[in-house]
Each structure stands twice: as C-alpha cells, then as structure tokens.
mmCIF file of N, CA and C in Angstrom:
data_model
loop_
_atom_site.group_PDB
_atom_site.id
_atom_site.type_symbol
_atom_site.label_atom_id
_atom_site.label_comp_id
_atom_site.label_asym_id
_atom_site.label_seq_id
_atom_site.Cartn_x
_atom_site.Cartn_y
_atom_site.Cartn_z
ATOM 1 N N UNK A 293 7.909 -13.815 -8.681
ATOM 2 C CA UNK A 293 7.894 -13.315 -9.527
ATOM 3 C C UNK A 293 7.607 -14.058 -10.043
ATOM 4 N N UNK A 294 7.286 -15.152 -10.398
ATOM 5 C CA UNK A 294 7.214 -16.501 -11.200
ATOM 6 C C UNK A 294 5.974 -16.735 -11.634
ATOM 7 N N UNK A 295 5.519 -16.736 -12.716
ATOM 8 C CA UNK A 295 5.077 -17.464 -14.094
ATOM 9 C C UNK A 295 4.521 -18.163 -13.884
ATOM 10 N N UNK A 296 3.103 -19.413 -12.483
ATOM 11 C CA UNK A 296 2.638 -21.053 -13.290
ATOM 12 C C UNK A 296 1.866 -21.046 -14.078
ATOM 13 N N UNK A 297 1.633 -21.366 -14.996
ATOM 14 C CA UNK A 297 0.606 -22.354 -15.732
ATOM 15 C C UNK A 297 0.273 -23.683 -16.420
ATOM 16 N N UNK A 298 -0.500 -24.806 -15.621
ATOM 17 C CA UNK A 298 -0.635 -25.848 -16.029
ATOM 18 C C UNK A 298 -1.134 -25.767 -17.659
ATOM 19 N N UNK A 299 -1.034 -27.355 -17.709
ATOM 20 C CA UNK A 299 -2.173 -27.813 -18.321
ATOM 21 C C UNK A 299 -1.987 -29.362 -17.835
ATOM 22 N N UNK A 300 -2.898 -29.418 -19.130
ATOM 23 C CA UNK A 300 -2.539 -31.344 -19.814
ATOM 24 C C UNK A 300 -3.831 -32.239 -19.081
ATOM 25 N N UNK A 301 -4.540 -31.760 -18.057
ATOM 26 C CA UNK A 301 -6.140 -32.074 -17.160
ATOM 27 C C UNK A 301 -7.118 -33.040 -17.889
ATOM 28 N N UNK A 302 -8.017 -33.180 -17.703
ATOM 29 C CA UNK A 302 -8.491 -33.780 -18.936
ATOM 30 C C UNK A 302 -9.359 -34.548 -17.821
ATOM 31 N N UNK A 303 -10.709 -35.277 -19.137
ATOM 32 C CA UNK A 303 -11.454 -37.169 -18.383
ATOM 33 C C UNK A 303 -10.806 -37.749 -19.000
ATOM 34 N N UNK A 304 -10.792 -38.996 -18.223
ATOM 35 C CA UNK A 304 -10.031 -40.356 -18.181
ATOM 36 C C UNK A 304 -11.718 -41.410 -17.506
ATOM 37 N N UNK A 305 -10.943 -42.964 -18.340
ATOM 38 C CA UNK A 305 -11.397 -43.510 -17.125
ATOM 39 C C UNK A 305 -10.197 -44.213 -15.905
ATOM 40 N N UNK A 306 -10.686 -45.258 -15.017
ATOM 41 C CA UNK A 306 -9.824 -45.861 -14.537
ATOM 42 C C UNK A 306 -9.278 -46.285 -14.950
ATOM 43 N N UNK A 307 -7.941 -46.387 -14.461
ATOM 44 C CA UNK A 307 -6.815 -47.362 -15.192
ATOM 45 C C UNK A 307 -5.562 -46.633 -15.921
ATOM 46 N N UNK A 308 -6.075 -45.395 -16.465
ATOM 47 C CA UNK A 308 -6.130 -44.485 -17.282
ATOM 48 C C UNK A 308 -5.103 -43.665 -17.153
ATOM 49 N N UNK A 309 -3.645 -42.583 -18.000
ATOM 50 C CA UNK A 309 -3.035 -41.433 -17.535
ATOM 51 C C UNK A 309 -3.697 -41.138 -17.964
ATOM 52 N N UNK A 310 -2.274 -39.648 -17.522
ATOM 53 C CA UNK A 310 -2.246 -38.206 -17.881
ATOM 54 C C UNK A 310 -1.061 -37.777 -17.147
ATOM 55 N N UNK A 311 -0.872 -36.815 -17.992
ATOM 56 C CA UNK A 311 0.093 -36.165 -18.027
ATOM 57 C C UNK A 311 0.332 -34.383 -17.428
ATOM 58 N N UNK A 312 0.736 -34.480 -16.512
ATOM 59 C CA UNK A 312 0.312 -33.225 -16.488
ATOM 60 C C UNK A 312 1.677 -32.164 -16.610
ATOM 61 N N UNK A 313 1.185 -30.651 -17.263
ATOM 62 C CA UNK A 313 2.941 -30.108 -17.417
ATOM 63 C C UNK A 313 2.819 -28.799 -16.696
ATOM 64 N N UNK A 314 3.349 -28.109 -15.767
ATOM 65 C CA UNK A 314 3.824 -26.847 -15.490
ATOM 66 C C UNK A 314 4.930 -25.846 -16.504
ATOM 67 N N UNK A 315 4.425 -24.509 -17.024
ATOM 68 C CA UNK A 315 5.701 -23.645 -17.643
ATOM 69 C C UNK A 315 5.561 -22.907 -17.039
ATOM 70 N N UNK A 316 6.493 -22.343 -16.132
ATOM 71 C CA UNK A 316 7.571 -21.223 -15.158
ATOM 72 C C UNK A 316 7.923 -20.433 -16.351
ATOM 73 N N UNK A 317 8.332 -18.731 -16.253
ATOM 74 C CA UNK A 317 8.025 -18.348 -17.256
ATOM 75 C C UNK A 317 7.646 -16.981 -15.299
ATOM 76 N N UNK A 318 9.662 -15.727 -16.201
ATOM 77 C CA UNK A 318 9.786 -14.594 -15.195
ATOM 78 C C UNK A 318 10.811 -15.101 -15.012
ATOM 79 N N UNK A 319 11.162 -14.939 -12.578
ATOM 80 C CA UNK A 319 12.475 -15.082 -11.840
ATOM 81 C C UNK A 319 12.195 -16.666 -12.339
ATOM 82 N N UNK A 320 11.999 -16.975 -13.212
ATOM 83 C CA UNK A 320 12.682 -18.547 -12.796
ATOM 84 C C UNK A 320 13.629 -18.880 -11.239
ATOM 85 N N UNK A 321 14.881 -18.500 -11.971
ATOM 86 C CA UNK A 321 16.115 -18.439 -10.527
ATOM 87 C C UNK A 321 15.727 -19.170 -9.191
ATOM 88 N N UNK A 322 14.551 -18.211 -8.825
ATOM 89 C CA UNK A 322 13.939 -17.955 -7.423
ATOM 90 C C UNK A 322 12.759 -18.923 -7.721
ATOM 91 N N UNK A 323 12.644 -20.540 -8.308
ATOM 92 C CA UNK A 323 12.176 -21.605 -7.516
ATOM 93 C C UNK A 323 13.296 -22.708 -6.919
ATOM 94 N N UNK A 324 13.462 -22.803 -5.992
ATOM 95 C CA UNK A 324 14.075 -23.512 -5.467
ATOM 96 C C UNK A 324 13.410 -24.617 -5.695
ATOM 97 N N UNK A 325 12.401 -25.296 -5.483
ATOM 98 C CA UNK A 325 11.596 -26.343 -5.165
ATOM 99 C C UNK A 325 10.097 -26.785 -5.607
ATOM 100 N N UNK A 326 9.827 -26.545 -6.878
ATOM 101 C CA UNK A 326 8.176 -26.760 -7.109
ATOM 102 C C UNK A 326 7.085 -27.894 -6.645
ATOM 103 N N UNK A 327 5.521 -28.046 -6.484
ATOM 104 C CA UNK A 327 5.418 -28.799 -6.283
ATOM 105 C C UNK A 327 4.138 -28.726 -6.778
ATOM 106 N N UNK A 328 2.792 -30.648 -6.930
ATOM 107 C CA UNK A 328 1.564 -30.523 -7.000
ATOM 108 C C UNK A 328 0.931 -30.608 -6.087
ATOM 109 N N UNK A 329 0.237 -29.388 -5.737
ATOM 110 C CA UNK A 329 -1.099 -30.327 -5.575
ATOM 111 C C UNK A 329 -2.567 -30.250 -5.619
ATOM 112 N N UNK A 330 -3.543 -30.553 -5.015
ATOM 113 C CA UNK A 330 -4.514 -31.000 -6.181
ATOM 114 C C UNK A 330 -6.220 -30.493 -4.284
ATOM 115 N N UNK A 331 -6.492 -29.765 -5.619
ATOM 116 C CA UNK A 331 -8.004 -29.801 -4.280
ATOM 117 C C UNK A 331 -9.621 -29.787 -5.415
ATOM 118 N N UNK A 332 -10.220 -31.354 -4.761
ATOM 119 C CA UNK A 332 -10.967 -31.902 -5.140
ATOM 120 C C UNK A 332 -12.723 -30.778 -4.501
ATOM 121 N N UNK A 333 -13.671 -30.366 -5.131
ATOM 122 C CA UNK A 333 -15.072 -30.166 -4.328
ATOM 123 C C UNK A 333 -14.895 -30.242 -2.955
ATOM 124 N N UNK A 334 -15.754 -29.275 -1.833
ATOM 125 C CA UNK A 334 -15.551 -29.817 -0.814
ATOM 126 C C UNK A 334 -13.891 -30.220 0.500
ATOM 127 N N UNK A 335 -13.995 -30.022 -0.037
ATOM 128 C CA UNK A 335 -11.769 -31.056 0.282
ATOM 129 C C UNK A 335 -11.072 -29.977 0.358
ATOM 130 N N UNK A 336 -9.825 -30.185 1.150
ATOM 131 C CA UNK A 336 -9.037 -29.389 1.513
ATOM 132 C C UNK A 336 -7.719 -29.801 0.378
ATOM 133 N N UNK A 337 -6.968 -28.781 0.371
ATOM 134 C CA UNK A 337 -5.930 -28.809 -0.439
ATOM 135 C C UNK A 337 -4.089 -29.909 -0.237
ATOM 136 N N UNK A 338 -4.229 -30.273 -1.101
ATOM 137 C CA UNK A 338 -3.810 -31.275 -0.361
ATOM 138 C C UNK A 338 -2.980 -31.756 -1.439
ATOM 139 N N UNK A 339 -1.285 -32.070 -0.700
ATOM 140 C CA UNK A 339 -0.250 -32.432 -0.784
ATOM 141 C C UNK A 339 0.006 -33.135 -2.521
ATOM 142 N N UNK A 340 0.493 -33.529 -2.892
ATOM 143 C CA UNK A 340 0.588 -34.257 -3.799
ATOM 144 C C UNK A 340 2.013 -34.513 -3.971
ATOM 145 N N UNK A 341 2.899 -34.392 -4.709
ATOM 146 C CA UNK A 341 4.554 -34.566 -5.228
ATOM 147 C C UNK A 341 5.423 -33.539 -4.598
ATOM 148 N N UNK A 342 6.952 -32.636 -4.579
ATOM 149 C CA UNK A 342 7.467 -32.560 -4.737
ATOM 150 C C UNK A 342 8.648 -32.475 -5.590
ATOM 151 N N UNK A 343 9.600 -31.866 -6.182
ATOM 152 C CA UNK A 343 10.910 -31.839 -6.744
ATOM 153 C C UNK A 343 11.734 -30.506 -6.542
ATOM 154 N N UNK A 344 12.692 -30.693 -5.828
ATOM 155 C CA UNK A 344 13.904 -30.039 -5.367
ATOM 156 C C UNK A 344 15.306 -29.333 -6.939
ATOM 157 N N UNK A 345 15.415 -27.830 -7.165
ATOM 158 C CA UNK A 345 15.320 -27.863 -8.598
ATOM 159 C C UNK A 345 17.211 -28.091 -8.844
ATOM 160 N N UNK A 346 18.081 -28.576 -7.865
ATOM 161 C CA UNK A 346 19.452 -28.483 -7.487
ATOM 162 C C UNK A 346 19.976 -30.053 -7.948
ATOM 163 N N UNK A 347 19.110 -30.708 -7.557
ATOM 164 C CA UNK A 347 19.163 -32.399 -7.193
ATOM 165 C C UNK A 347 18.160 -33.909 -8.205
ATOM 166 N N UNK A 348 16.818 -32.917 -8.419
ATOM 167 C CA UNK A 348 16.131 -33.030 -8.443
ATOM 168 C C UNK A 348 15.046 -34.101 -7.265
ATOM 169 N N UNK A 349 15.744 -34.160 -5.901
ATOM 170 C CA UNK A 349 15.216 -35.425 -4.651
ATOM 171 C C UNK A 349 14.343 -34.537 -4.876
ATOM 172 N N UNK A 350 13.044 -35.850 -4.955
ATOM 173 C CA UNK A 350 11.932 -36.601 -4.699
ATOM 174 C C UNK A 350 10.930 -35.928 -3.503
ATOM 175 N N UNK A 351 9.400 -36.237 -3.408
ATOM 176 C CA UNK A 351 8.737 -35.702 -1.689
ATOM 177 C C UNK A 351 7.381 -36.217 -2.668
ATOM 178 N N UNK A 352 6.201 -37.811 -2.092
ATOM 179 C CA UNK A 352 5.229 -38.146 -2.695
ATOM 180 C C UNK A 352 4.657 -38.036 -1.004
ATOM 181 N N UNK A 353 2.894 -37.942 -2.185
ATOM 182 C CA UNK A 353 2.671 -38.439 -0.951
ATOM 183 C C UNK A 353 2.194 -39.492 -0.670
ATOM 184 N N UNK A 354 2.155 -40.037 0.735
ATOM 185 C CA UNK A 354 1.636 -41.916 0.714
ATOM 186 C C UNK A 354 0.691 -41.994 -0.340
ATOM 187 N N UNK A 355 -0.206 -41.796 -0.812
ATOM 188 C CA UNK A 355 -1.763 -41.819 -1.930
ATOM 189 C C UNK A 355 -0.883 -42.073 -2.841
ATOM 190 N N UNK A 356 -0.176 -41.646 -3.597
ATOM 191 C CA UNK A 356 0.190 -41.268 -4.666
ATOM 192 C C UNK A 356 1.820 -42.416 -4.962
ATOM 193 N N UNK A 357 2.146 -42.953 -3.859
ATOM 194 C CA UNK A 357 3.811 -43.637 -3.691
ATOM 195 C C UNK A 357 3.260 -44.244 -4.893
ATOM 196 N N UNK A 358 4.407 -45.071 -5.941
ATOM 197 C CA UNK A 358 4.021 -46.204 -7.412
ATOM 198 C C UNK A 358 3.389 -45.800 -7.874
ATOM 199 N N UNK A 359 2.613 -44.726 -7.925
ATOM 200 C CA UNK A 359 1.295 -44.024 -9.598
ATOM 201 C C UNK A 359 1.901 -43.390 -9.388
ATOM 202 N N UNK A 360 2.275 -41.995 -9.104
ATOM 203 C CA UNK A 360 2.467 -40.295 -9.809
ATOM 204 C C UNK A 360 3.988 -40.363 -9.922
ATOM 205 N N UNK A 361 4.274 -39.670 -10.809
ATOM 206 C CA UNK A 361 6.313 -39.528 -11.049
ATOM 207 C C UNK A 361 6.455 -37.771 -11.434
ATOM 208 N N UNK A 362 6.797 -37.156 -10.860
ATOM 209 C CA UNK A 362 7.086 -35.666 -10.942
ATOM 210 C C UNK A 362 8.814 -35.952 -11.220
ATOM 211 N N UNK A 363 8.701 -34.823 -11.916
ATOM 212 C CA UNK A 363 10.132 -34.458 -13.093
ATOM 213 C C UNK A 363 10.252 -33.101 -13.241
ATOM 214 N N UNK A 364 11.362 -32.806 -13.728
ATOM 215 C CA UNK A 364 11.551 -31.471 -14.361
ATOM 216 C C UNK A 364 12.642 -31.711 -15.409
ATOM 217 N N UNK A 365 11.775 -30.178 -15.695
ATOM 218 C CA UNK A 365 13.027 -30.111 -17.227
ATOM 219 C C UNK A 365 13.637 -28.213 -17.126
ATOM 220 N N UNK A 366 15.146 -28.141 -16.217
ATOM 221 C CA UNK A 366 15.671 -26.888 -15.436
ATOM 222 C C UNK A 366 15.873 -25.654 -16.791
ATOM 223 N N UNK A 367 15.762 -26.728 -18.424
ATOM 224 C CA UNK A 367 16.322 -25.891 -19.010
ATOM 225 C C UNK A 367 15.432 -25.327 -20.591
ATOM 226 N N UNK A 368 13.780 -26.412 -19.560
ATOM 227 C CA UNK A 368 12.965 -25.430 -20.330
ATOM 228 C C UNK A 368 11.788 -25.141 -19.154
ATOM 229 N N UNK A 369 12.025 -24.998 -18.256
ATOM 230 C CA UNK A 369 11.402 -24.006 -17.234
ATOM 231 C C UNK A 369 10.804 -25.240 -16.992
ATOM 232 N N UNK A 370 10.061 -26.434 -17.078
ATOM 233 C CA UNK A 370 8.987 -27.024 -16.680
ATOM 234 C C UNK A 370 8.727 -28.314 -15.748
ATOM 235 N N UNK A 371 8.176 -28.406 -15.121
ATOM 236 C CA UNK A 371 7.966 -29.825 -14.361
ATOM 237 C C UNK A 371 6.093 -30.368 -14.497
ATOM 238 N N UNK A 372 6.795 -31.929 -14.713
ATOM 239 C CA UNK A 372 6.141 -31.949 -14.447
ATOM 240 C C UNK A 372 5.365 -33.739 -13.917
ATOM 241 N N UNK A 373 3.741 -34.436 -13.583
ATOM 242 C CA UNK A 373 3.624 -35.321 -13.084
ATOM 243 C C UNK A 373 2.741 -36.224 -13.701
ATOM 244 N N UNK A 374 3.297 -37.247 -13.938
ATOM 245 C CA UNK A 374 3.140 -38.115 -14.537
ATOM 246 C C UNK A 374 2.212 -39.295 -13.767
ATOM 247 N N UNK A 375 1.063 -39.108 -14.092
ATOM 248 C CA UNK A 375 -0.277 -39.762 -13.414
ATOM 249 C C UNK A 375 -0.692 -41.779 -14.517
ATOM 250 N N UNK A 376 0.111 -42.667 -13.629
ATOM 251 C CA UNK A 376 -0.273 -43.123 -13.605
ATOM 252 C C UNK A 376 -1.953 -44.601 -12.423
ATOM 253 N N UNK A 377 -2.460 -45.720 -13.457
ATOM 254 C CA UNK A 377 -3.373 -45.888 -13.013
ATOM 255 C C UNK A 377 -4.881 -45.706 -11.595
ATOM 256 N N UNK A 378 -4.680 -44.330 -12.889
ATOM 257 C CA UNK A 378 -5.286 -43.275 -11.770
ATOM 258 C C UNK A 378 -6.933 -43.079 -11.559
ATOM 259 N N UNK A 379 -7.854 -43.405 -10.332
ATOM 260 C CA UNK A 379 -8.479 -43.481 -9.761
ATOM 261 C C UNK A 379 -9.598 -42.721 -9.653
ATOM 262 N N UNK A 380 -10.516 -42.143 -9.148
ATOM 263 C CA UNK A 380 -11.360 -41.762 -9.279
ATOM 264 C C UNK A 380 -11.507 -40.491 -8.779
ATOM 265 N N UNK A 381 -10.951 -41.174 -7.617
ATOM 266 C CA UNK A 381 -10.629 -40.315 -6.057
ATOM 267 C C UNK A 381 -9.424 -39.178 -6.331
ATOM 268 N N UNK A 382 -8.675 -39.836 -7.084
ATOM 269 C CA UNK A 382 -8.022 -38.665 -8.232
ATOM 270 C C UNK A 382 -7.796 -36.954 -8.800
ATOM 271 N N UNK A 383 -9.631 -36.977 -9.432
ATOM 272 C CA UNK A 383 -10.614 -36.332 -9.499
ATOM 273 C C UNK A 383 -10.352 -35.165 -8.512
ATOM 274 N N UNK A 384 -10.572 -33.998 -9.452
ATOM 275 C CA UNK A 384 -9.405 -33.251 -8.418
ATOM 276 C C UNK A 384 -8.808 -31.397 -9.636
ATOM 277 N N UNK A 385 -8.733 -30.542 -9.084
ATOM 278 C CA UNK A 385 -8.163 -29.638 -9.725
ATOM 279 C C UNK A 385 -6.550 -30.365 -9.449
ATOM 280 N N UNK A 386 -6.015 -29.753 -10.568
ATOM 281 C CA UNK A 386 -4.917 -29.598 -9.801
ATOM 282 C C UNK A 386 -3.812 -28.418 -9.928
ATOM 283 N N UNK A 387 -2.470 -28.084 -9.004
ATOM 284 C CA UNK A 387 -2.286 -26.438 -9.054
ATOM 285 C C UNK A 387 -0.718 -27.093 -9.680
ATOM 286 N N UNK A 388 0.112 -26.268 -9.613
ATOM 287 C CA UNK A 388 1.527 -26.090 -9.085
ATOM 288 C C UNK A 388 1.829 -25.336 -8.791
ATOM 289 N N UNK A 389 3.295 -25.321 -7.813
ATOM 290 C CA UNK A 389 3.701 -24.151 -6.881
ATOM 291 C C UNK A 389 4.405 -23.781 -7.143
ATOM 292 N N UNK A 390 5.419 -22.507 -6.133
ATOM 293 C CA UNK A 390 6.886 -22.712 -6.655
ATOM 294 C C UNK A 390 7.697 -22.378 -5.094
ATOM 295 N N UNK A 391 8.001 -22.931 -4.217
ATOM 296 C CA UNK A 391 8.628 -22.556 -2.410
ATOM 297 C C UNK A 391 10.375 -22.597 -3.544
ATOM 298 N N UNK A 392 10.107 -22.361 -1.441
ATOM 299 C CA UNK A 392 11.472 -21.941 -1.379
ATOM 300 C C UNK A 392 12.399 -23.406 -0.496
ATOM 301 N N UNK A 393 11.847 -24.270 -0.057
ATOM 302 C CA UNK A 393 11.497 -25.515 -0.179
ATOM 303 C C UNK A 393 11.351 -26.135 -0.214
ATOM 304 N N UNK A 394 12.421 -27.861 0.269
ATOM 305 C CA UNK A 394 11.526 -28.755 -0.471
ATOM 306 C C UNK A 394 10.457 -29.731 0.509
ATOM 307 N N UNK A 395 9.255 -29.211 0.986
ATOM 308 C CA UNK A 395 8.017 -28.908 1.831
ATOM 309 C C UNK A 395 6.525 -29.785 1.080
ATOM 310 N N UNK A 396 5.721 -30.316 1.473
ATOM 311 C CA UNK A 396 4.333 -30.449 1.458
ATOM 312 C C UNK A 396 3.409 -29.171 2.137
ATOM 313 N N UNK A 397 3.754 -28.410 2.724
ATOM 314 C CA UNK A 397 3.152 -27.343 3.226
ATOM 315 C C UNK A 397 2.511 -26.239 2.724
ATOM 316 N N UNK A 398 0.950 -26.217 2.340
ATOM 317 C CA UNK A 398 0.874 -25.486 0.771
ATOM 318 C C UNK A 398 0.995 -24.075 1.507
ATOM 319 N N UNK A 399 1.177 -23.882 2.759
ATOM 320 C CA UNK A 399 1.120 -21.731 2.714
ATOM 321 C C UNK A 399 2.921 -22.097 2.859
ATOM 322 N N UNK A 400 4.153 -22.341 2.608
ATOM 323 C CA UNK A 400 5.227 -22.323 2.582
ATOM 324 C C UNK A 400 5.509 -22.251 0.928
ATOM 325 N N UNK A 401 4.886 -21.896 0.523
ATOM 326 C CA UNK A 401 4.728 -21.799 -1.357
ATOM 327 C C UNK A 401 4.275 -20.369 -1.618
ATOM 328 N N UNK A 402 4.320 -19.702 -2.693
ATOM 329 C CA UNK A 402 4.733 -18.095 -2.401
ATOM 330 C C UNK A 402 4.153 -17.984 -4.096
ATOM 331 N N UNK A 403 4.000 -19.225 -5.007
ATOM 332 C CA UNK A 403 3.951 -18.623 -6.418
ATOM 333 C C UNK A 403 2.612 -19.805 -7.382
ATOM 334 N N UNK A 404 1.553 -19.545 -7.013
ATOM 335 C CA UNK A 404 0.133 -20.787 -7.899
ATOM 336 C C UNK A 404 0.580 -20.945 -9.138
ATOM 337 N N UNK A 405 -0.053 -21.467 -9.476
ATOM 338 C CA UNK A 405 -1.200 -21.448 -10.512
ATOM 339 C C UNK A 405 -2.339 -21.389 -11.503
ATOM 340 N N UNK A 406 -2.765 -21.847 -12.294
ATOM 341 C CA UNK A 406 -4.152 -21.167 -12.035
ATOM 342 C C UNK A 406 -5.297 -22.910 -11.525
ATOM 343 N N UNK A 407 -4.298 -23.139 -12.180
ATOM 344 C CA UNK A 407 -5.201 -25.180 -12.233
ATOM 345 C C UNK A 407 -5.531 -25.400 -13.494
ATOM 346 N N UNK A 408 -5.296 -26.788 -13.597
ATOM 347 C CA UNK A 408 -6.241 -28.144 -14.453
ATOM 348 C C UNK A 408 -6.968 -28.876 -13.463
ATOM 349 N N UNK A 409 -8.276 -28.809 -15.195
ATOM 350 C CA UNK A 409 -8.645 -29.999 -14.005
ATOM 351 C C UNK A 409 -8.860 -32.044 -14.054
ATOM 352 N N UNK A 410 -8.652 -32.430 -13.422
ATOM 353 C CA UNK A 410 -8.161 -33.565 -14.148
ATOM 354 C C UNK A 410 -9.936 -34.490 -12.949
ATOM 355 N N UNK A 411 -10.737 -34.822 -13.862
ATOM 356 C CA UNK A 411 -11.517 -36.165 -13.876
ATOM 357 C C UNK A 411 -11.506 -37.629 -13.983
ATOM 358 N N UNK A 412 -11.669 -38.127 -13.380
ATOM 359 C CA UNK A 412 -11.677 -39.194 -13.654
ATOM 360 C C UNK A 412 -12.779 -40.626 -12.854
ATOM 361 N N UNK A 413 -13.184 -41.046 -14.275
ATOM 362 C CA UNK A 413 -14.939 -42.139 -13.741
ATOM 363 C C UNK A 413 -14.525 -42.922 -14.128
ATOM 364 N N UNK A 414 -15.608 -43.880 -13.086
ATOM 365 C CA UNK A 414 -15.340 -45.309 -12.506
ATOM 366 C C UNK A 414 -15.823 -46.193 -14.270
#
C-alpha cells in the first residue's frame, strides 16, 4: 500500500550525469528498503542499487559501482539515484521499488513505480 513515482529521466550524452527521484506516498512505514532497477528493450530487468531505511546501508551492482550513488531523504519520503559518467549501455527504463529486506532480487520487491526513461547517446 505504498505508491512510488519516478522522475528525472531524459536524453543525455555519454559522460553526462542525471539524478533520478522516487517519491513515495501512502503507507511509507512499510518501506524497509528501496531499490532501483532498470530494463532495456529485449533484456531482463536488472538490479542497480538499494538502500535500507534504518541505517542507509547500501548495495550496488558491479556495473554501476563507483559511478552511481543511491540515497534517501526519509523526511521527504524520497529516494534518489545520482548517475555519473553515463554510458550508452545505461540506457533503459529505470524503476524504483520497495522491499522488506535489502536485496538485489526483483521478486522480493512488492511495490513498483511506473518507470522513467533514461537514454544515453554516444
């Protein structure tokens, strides 16, 4: 019973930066952890990063480690994904999701946003 809305996507060139936002509403107390996933055409949905509410412990996919940073503002019920040094292979629809455990497994996330498109040109 938590609603998630992503924003901040767009069209950028390789090497540029973007910051995605995920605004949560409803029963936000149930959000133990929040994650970011992405899905490109013809590809499986893949884990990007996650953050735990209690202590802001984070978990990153190897493909984005050192380039992307996940953070959250609990007072604003918002999670962010700062994306630096973007590459064409980062092109995808990016989704945020809520889970009851800090995990990279999509099936363990019970609420999903509608997604925001990120396109990186070479």
